[in-house]
Amino acid sequence: MKKQKSNMPAPLGTVPNGIKFSVFEKEKALNIFFVAGAPNMDVSVQCLRKLPASGADIIEIGVPYSDPLADGPVIRDAYARALASGVTLNKVLELVAAERRNVPVPIVLMIYSNLVLHRGEDNFIGDAVKSGVNGLIIPDMMYPYTKKFAAKCRAAGIAFIPLAAPATESGRIRDISLSGDGFLYYVNVEGITGVRENLPKGIARRLAKVSASSVLPVMSGFGISRPEHIKAVKKYVDGVVVGSAVQNLLNKGEKPWALVEELKCSFS
């Protein structure tokens, strides 16, 4: 079932303690991840233009990197192909800037910290804002250093999206969520991204505790790839992130629109 969306991007709103994504005020959100330039930049343009109509409420773009420690084989392969074809951070920002007016949902970059540090934190944040990026995920930036970086992002009007994992102590969830904006990305499993047959045992109980502690909406990611996964967690979170299942289709030269529609319908 396709959703009708406005042609005008209005993904952000301000709140007293930071920045929010307004989609969470209306419904459970589906965040779709793909790697910029994999299999090529033309397909990435198609993804930006077509994913929202297929059901994506947030689009997360992976910036190619040579040592993506948090990612499994599907996304690693996509990064390698994109790098081999010359995709750089500059090209990713140019892609977002060129297509921003065509994308009526928030755009988030998933980027590793070395790329940020190489450019310079302030330069990177400024360039991301200018291109139209709404949020940043940096999986290898460690808490509590993230608090300083998140404050810079908030001042610039871009959301720094914090992460939590099964090893995160329950008492730290609130503090971590207070340090960021947009949503709290909860990593369902210790380890790397990838398509999994089953979600971890006890995931519903953990997600319920995380959602109760977080001041931000909670999105569940890592291992979610099919409708039954969404049905198992949707009661306990504000949305889910799907990446490897989508990128796997793109790597094979297939289009993910039907899968995204099916995933979105799973929230009903």
Tab-separated table of C-alpha atoms in Angstrom:
chain	number	residue	atom	x	y	z
A	1	MET	CA	0.000	0.000	0.000
A	2	LYS	CA	1.616	3.239	-1.138
A	3	LYS	CA	1.430	6.376	0.958
A	4	GLN	CA	0.784	9.820	-0.424
A	5	LYS	CA	3.367	12.300	0.792
A	6	SER	CA	3.759	16.029	0.412
A	7	ASN	CA	6.244	17.313	-2.164
A	8	MET	CA	7.668	19.684	0.428
A	9	PRO	CA	10.237	18.269	2.823
A	10	ALA	CA	9.309	19.205	6.397
A	11	PRO	CA	11.140	16.583	8.423
A	12	LEU	CA	12.341	18.615	11.370
A	13	GLY	CA	10.776	20.496	14.225
A	14	THR	CA	12.308	22.098	17.270
A	15	VAL	CA	11.483	21.176	20.829
A	16	PRO	CA	12.716	22.759	24.064
A	17	ASN	CA	15.507	20.224	24.503
A	18	GLY	CA	16.549	19.744	20.896
A	19	ILE	CA	15.491	18.519	17.472
A	20	LYS	CA	12.829	15.977	16.597
A	21	PHE	CA	11.643	14.128	13.510
A	22	SER	CA	7.960	14.935	13.145
A	23	VAL	CA	7.129	11.540	11.614
A	24	PHE	CA	7.035	10.039	15.106
A	25	GLU	CA	4.081	12.255	15.997
A	26	LYS	CA	1.928	10.470	13.430
A	27	GLU	CA	2.856	6.816	13.140
A	28	LYS	CA	5.419	4.082	13.573
A	29	ALA	CA	8.365	4.910	11.352
A	30	LEU	CA	10.248	2.813	8.811
A	31	ASN	CA	13.882	3.827	8.312
A	32	ILE	CA	15.410	2.404	5.131
A	33	PHE	CA	19.188	2.264	4.764
A	34	PHE	CA	21.231	1.992	1.578
A	35	VAL	CA	24.862	2.616	0.666
A	36	ALA	CA	25.485	5.621	-1.555
A	37	GLY	CA	26.818	4.565	-4.940
A	38	ALA	CA	26.079	0.855	-4.603
A	39	PRO	CA	25.584	-0.463	-7.182
A	40	ASN	CA	25.887	3.039	-8.709
A	41	MET	CA	24.857	6.642	-8.122
A	42	ASP	CA	21.956	6.459	-10.577
A	43	VAL	CA	20.355	3.777	-8.421
A	44	SER	CA	20.979	5.904	-5.336
A	45	VAL	CA	19.059	8.738	-6.991
A	46	GLN	CA	16.203	6.318	-7.699
A	47	CYS	CA	16.221	5.248	-4.051
A	48	LEU	CA	15.946	8.812	-2.815
A	49	ARG	CA	13.070	9.519	-5.176
A	50	LYS	CA	11.116	6.271	-4.844
A	51	LEU	CA	11.620	4.972	-1.307
A	52	PRO	CA	9.316	7.552	0.338
A	53	ALA	CA	6.434	6.610	-1.962
A	54	SER	CA	7.056	2.949	-1.162
A	55	GLY	CA	6.762	3.549	2.584
A	56	ALA	CA	10.090	4.843	3.891
A	57	ASP	CA	9.568	7.489	6.575
A	58	ILE	CA	13.291	8.122	7.038
A	59	ILE	CA	16.112	7.470	4.580
A	60	GLU	CA	19.521	6.554	5.967
A	61	ILE	CA	22.462	6.754	3.575
A	62	GLY	CA	25.690	4.926	4.283
A	63	VAL	CA	28.831	6.878	3.398
A	64	PRO	CA	31.348	4.430	1.878
A	65	TYR	CA	34.272	3.591	4.145
A	66	SER	CA	37.127	1.105	3.861
A	67	ASP	CA	36.847	-0.428	7.335
A	68	PRO	CA	33.168	-0.504	8.365
A	69	LEU	CA	33.505	-2.349	11.666
A	70	ALA	CA	29.790	-2.365	12.480
A	71	ASP	CA	28.714	-3.861	9.172
A	72	GLY	CA	28.305	-7.369	7.848
A	73	PRO	CA	29.099	-8.884	4.426
A	74	VAL	CA	26.217	-7.355	2.452
A	75	ILE	CA	26.970	-3.781	3.429
A	76	ARG	CA	30.748	-4.300	3.403
A	77	ASP	CA	30.481	-5.495	-0.193
A	78	ALA	CA	28.392	-2.461	-1.078
A	79	TYR	CA	30.926	-0.102	0.498
A	80	ALA	CA	33.765	-1.788	-1.390
A	81	ARG	CA	31.946	-1.477	-4.719
A	82	ALA	CA	31.109	2.160	-4.091
A	83	LEU	CA	34.692	3.015	-3.132
A	84	ALA	CA	36.008	1.201	-6.195
A	85	SER	CA	33.796	3.355	-8.397
A	86	GLY	CA	35.064	6.544	-6.784
A	87	VAL	CA	32.257	7.453	-4.381
A	88	THR	CA	33.500	9.897	-1.736
A	89	LEU	CA	31.956	11.894	1.092
A	90	ASN	CA	31.862	14.910	-1.219
A	91	LYS	CA	29.869	12.948	-3.777
A	92	VAL	CA	27.440	11.758	-1.122
A	93	LEU	CA	26.834	15.318	0.051
A	94	GLU	CA	26.406	16.428	-3.562
A	95	LEU	CA	23.856	13.643	-4.067
A	96	VAL	CA	21.819	14.805	-1.083
A	97	ALA	CA	22.007	18.462	-2.112
A	98	ALA	CA	20.880	17.689	-5.657
A	99	GLU	CA	17.925	15.531	-4.575
A	100	ARG	CA	16.861	17.191	-1.314
A	101	ARG	CA	13.868	18.947	-2.875
A	102	ASN	CA	12.608	15.616	-4.226
A	103	VAL	CA	12.700	13.838	-0.856
A	104	PRO	CA	9.813	14.617	1.546
A	105	VAL	CA	11.281	12.679	4.489
A	106	PRO	CA	14.312	13.132	6.764
A	107	ILE	CA	17.687	12.124	5.350
A	108	VAL	CA	20.227	10.689	7.781
A	109	LEU	CA	23.883	9.924	7.073
A	110	MET	CA	25.534	6.877	8.623
A	111	ILE	CA	29.231	7.717	8.641
A	112	TYR	CA	32.322	6.434	10.419
A	113	SER	CA	34.220	8.821	12.667
A	114	ASN	CA	37.508	8.842	10.727
A	115	LEU	CA	35.749	10.486	7.793
A	116	VAL	CA	34.343	13.140	10.104
A	117	LEU	CA	37.685	13.790	11.802
A	118	HIS	CA	39.551	13.937	8.493
A	119	ARG	CA	37.243	16.684	7.265
A	120	GLY	CA	37.130	18.438	10.633
A	121	GLU	CA	34.094	18.225	12.886
A	122	ASP	CA	32.880	21.775	12.323
A	123	ASN	CA	33.474	21.631	8.566
A	124	PHE	CA	31.672	18.316	8.303
A	125	ILE	CA	28.657	19.449	10.310
A	126	GLY	CA	28.423	22.652	8.284
A	127	ASP	CA	28.689	20.828	4.963
A	128	ALA	CA	26.083	18.260	6.010
A	129	VAL	CA	23.639	20.992	7.010
A	130	LYS	CA	24.197	22.883	3.746
A	131	SER	CA	23.499	19.745	1.710
A	132	GLY	CA	20.177	19.148	3.472
A	133	VAL	CA	21.107	16.268	5.771
A	134	ASN	CA	18.798	16.104	8.795
A	135	GLY	CA	20.604	13.644	11.048
A	136	LEU	CA	23.885	11.829	11.681
A	137	ILE	CA	24.680	8.338	12.940
A	138	ILE	CA	28.327	7.669	13.825
A	139	PRO	CA	28.513	4.082	15.089
A	140	ASP	CA	32.133	4.167	16.248
A	141	MET	CA	32.019	7.479	18.106
A	142	MET	CA	32.098	6.621	21.782
A	143	TYR	CA	29.978	7.977	24.616
A	144	PRO	CA	30.552	10.318	26.470
A	145	TYR	CA	32.586	12.085	23.716
A	146	THR	CA	29.407	12.013	21.668
A	147	LYS	CA	27.847	14.547	24.064
A	148	LYS	CA	30.222	17.280	22.898
A	149	PHE	CA	29.724	16.415	19.246
A	150	ALA	CA	25.945	16.208	19.687
A	151	ALA	CA	25.904	19.699	21.186
A	152	LYS	CA	27.675	21.043	18.099
A	153	CYS	CA	25.142	19.295	15.886
A	154	ARG	CA	22.191	20.655	17.849
A	155	ALA	CA	23.555	24.194	17.615
A	156	ALA	CA	23.823	23.778	13.834
A	157	GLY	CA	20.285	22.396	13.508
A	158	ILE	CA	21.139	18.795	12.664
A	159	ALA	CA	20.242	15.788	14.809
A	160	PHE	CA	22.985	13.631	16.281
A	161	ILE	CA	21.335	10.229	16.694
A	162	PRO	CA	22.611	8.273	19.711
A	163	LEU	CA	22.971	4.501	19.860
A	164	ALA	CA	22.401	1.916	22.563
A	165	ALA	CA	22.979	-1.838	22.535
A	166	PRO	CA	22.237	-4.921	24.645
A	167	ALA	CA	25.390	-4.244	26.684
A	168	THR	CA	24.262	-0.708	27.537
A	169	GLU	CA	23.295	-0.516	31.188
A	170	SER	CA	19.638	0.359	31.723
A	171	GLY	CA	20.583	3.307	33.897
A	172	ARG	CA	22.548	4.896	31.038
A	173	ILE	CA	19.762	4.796	28.449
A	174	ARG	CA	18.148	8.011	29.648
A	175	ASP	CA	21.456	9.910	29.728
A	176	ILE	CA	22.396	8.661	26.270
A	177	SER	CA	19.022	9.669	24.855
A	178	LEU	CA	19.261	13.107	26.486
A	179	SER	CA	22.594	13.681	24.737
A	180	GLY	CA	21.141	13.253	21.247
A	181	ASP	CA	18.248	14.222	18.995
A	182	GLY	CA	15.912	12.685	16.433
A	183	PHE	CA	15.649	9.172	17.827
A	184	LEU	CA	17.572	6.591	19.831
A	185	TYR	CA	18.901	3.817	17.597
A	186	TYR	CA	18.783	0.562	19.542
A	187	VAL	CA	21.107	-2.100	18.143
A	188	ASN	CA	19.304	-5.416	18.676
A	189	VAL	CA	22.380	-7.625	18.706
A	190	GLU	CA	26.015	-7.391	19.688
A	191	GLY	CA	28.058	-7.685	16.521
A	192	ILE	CA	27.531	-6.613	12.947
A	193	THR	CA	24.664	-5.781	10.627
A	194	GLY	CA	23.100	-8.474	8.492
A	195	VAL	CA	19.970	-10.386	7.555
A	196	ARG	CA	19.010	-12.828	10.298
A	197	GLU	CA	16.473	-15.622	10.426
A	198	ASN	CA	15.338	-14.795	13.957
A	199	LEU	CA	15.595	-11.895	16.357
A	200	PRO	CA	17.334	-12.469	19.709
A	201	LYS	CA	15.384	-14.116	22.505
A	202	GLY	CA	13.986	-11.611	24.959
A	203	ILE	CA	14.141	-8.746	22.461
A	204	ALA	CA	10.607	-7.559	23.258
A	205	ARG	CA	11.374	-7.269	26.953
A	206	ARG	CA	14.606	-5.359	26.294
A	207	LEU	CA	12.957	-2.980	23.849
A	208	ALA	CA	10.159	-2.253	26.303
A	209	LYS	CA	12.729	-1.300	28.953
A	210	VAL	CA	14.689	0.873	26.538
A	211	SER	CA	11.561	2.696	25.375
A	212	ALA	CA	10.514	3.302	28.973
A	213	SER	CA	13.896	4.879	29.764
A	214	SER	CA	14.522	6.925	26.612
A	215	VAL	CA	13.354	10.518	26.228
A	216	LEU	CA	13.652	10.078	22.450
A	217	PRO	CA	11.610	7.856	20.135
A	218	VAL	CA	13.287	4.443	19.872
A	219	MET	CA	14.071	2.715	16.579
A	220	SER	CA	15.104	-0.929	16.533
A	221	GLY	CA	17.776	-2.036	14.060
A	222	PHE	CA	20.287	-4.771	13.157
A	223	GLY	CA	18.727	-8.019	11.986
A	224	ILE	CA	15.276	-6.732	11.025
A	225	SER	CA	14.615	-7.866	7.493
A	226	ARG	CA	11.081	-9.237	7.147
A	227	PRO	CA	7.488	-8.441	8.119
A	228	GLU	CA	7.371	-10.943	10.988
A	229	HIS	CA	10.335	-9.196	12.617
A	230	ILE	CA	8.478	-5.888	12.568
A	231	LYS	CA	5.327	-7.491	13.928
A	232	ALA	CA	7.359	-8.914	16.813
A	233	VAL	CA	8.759	-5.556	17.946
A	234	LYS	CA	6.353	-2.860	16.754
A	235	LYS	CA	4.466	-2.733	20.048
A	236	TYR	CA	7.615	-1.787	21.944
A	237	VAL	CA	9.296	0.783	19.693
A	238	ASP	CA	8.533	3.841	17.610
A	239	GLY	CA	10.005	2.393	14.443
A	240	VAL	CA	12.538	0.058	12.867
A	241	VAL	CA	15.620	0.299	10.676
A	242	VAL	CA	16.037	-2.060	7.719
A	243	GLY	CA	19.314	-2.039	5.826
A	244	SER	CA	20.941	-5.312	4.787
A	245	ALA	CA	17.753	-6.770	3.292
A	246	VAL	CA	17.356	-3.703	1.082
A	247	GLN	CA	21.035	-3.455	0.174
A	248	ASN	CA	21.130	-7.148	-0.685
A	249	LEU	CA	18.529	-6.550	-3.393
A	250	LEU	CA	20.413	-3.524	-4.686
A	251	ASN	CA	23.674	-5.494	-4.800
A	252	LYS	CA	21.943	-8.065	-7.013
A	253	GLY	CA	20.571	-5.412	-9.359
A	254	GLU	CA	17.022	-5.741	-8.033
A	255	LYS	CA	14.691	-2.986	-6.864
A	256	PRO	CA	13.541	-2.879	-3.214
A	257	TRP	CA	10.241	-1.014	-3.654
A	258	ALA	CA	7.968	-4.029	-3.138
A	259	LEU	CA	9.883	-5.159	-0.055
A	260	VAL	CA	9.653	-1.683	1.468
A	261	GLU	CA	5.892	-1.559	0.838
A	262	GLU	CA	5.490	-4.947	2.505
A	263	LEU	CA	7.584	-3.886	5.489
A	264	LYS	CA	5.592	-0.678	5.974
A	265	CYS	CA	2.313	-2.578	5.842
A	266	SER	CA	3.585	-4.769	8.687
A	267	PHE	CA	2.974	-1.900	11.104
A	268	SER	CA	-0.775	-2.038	10.423
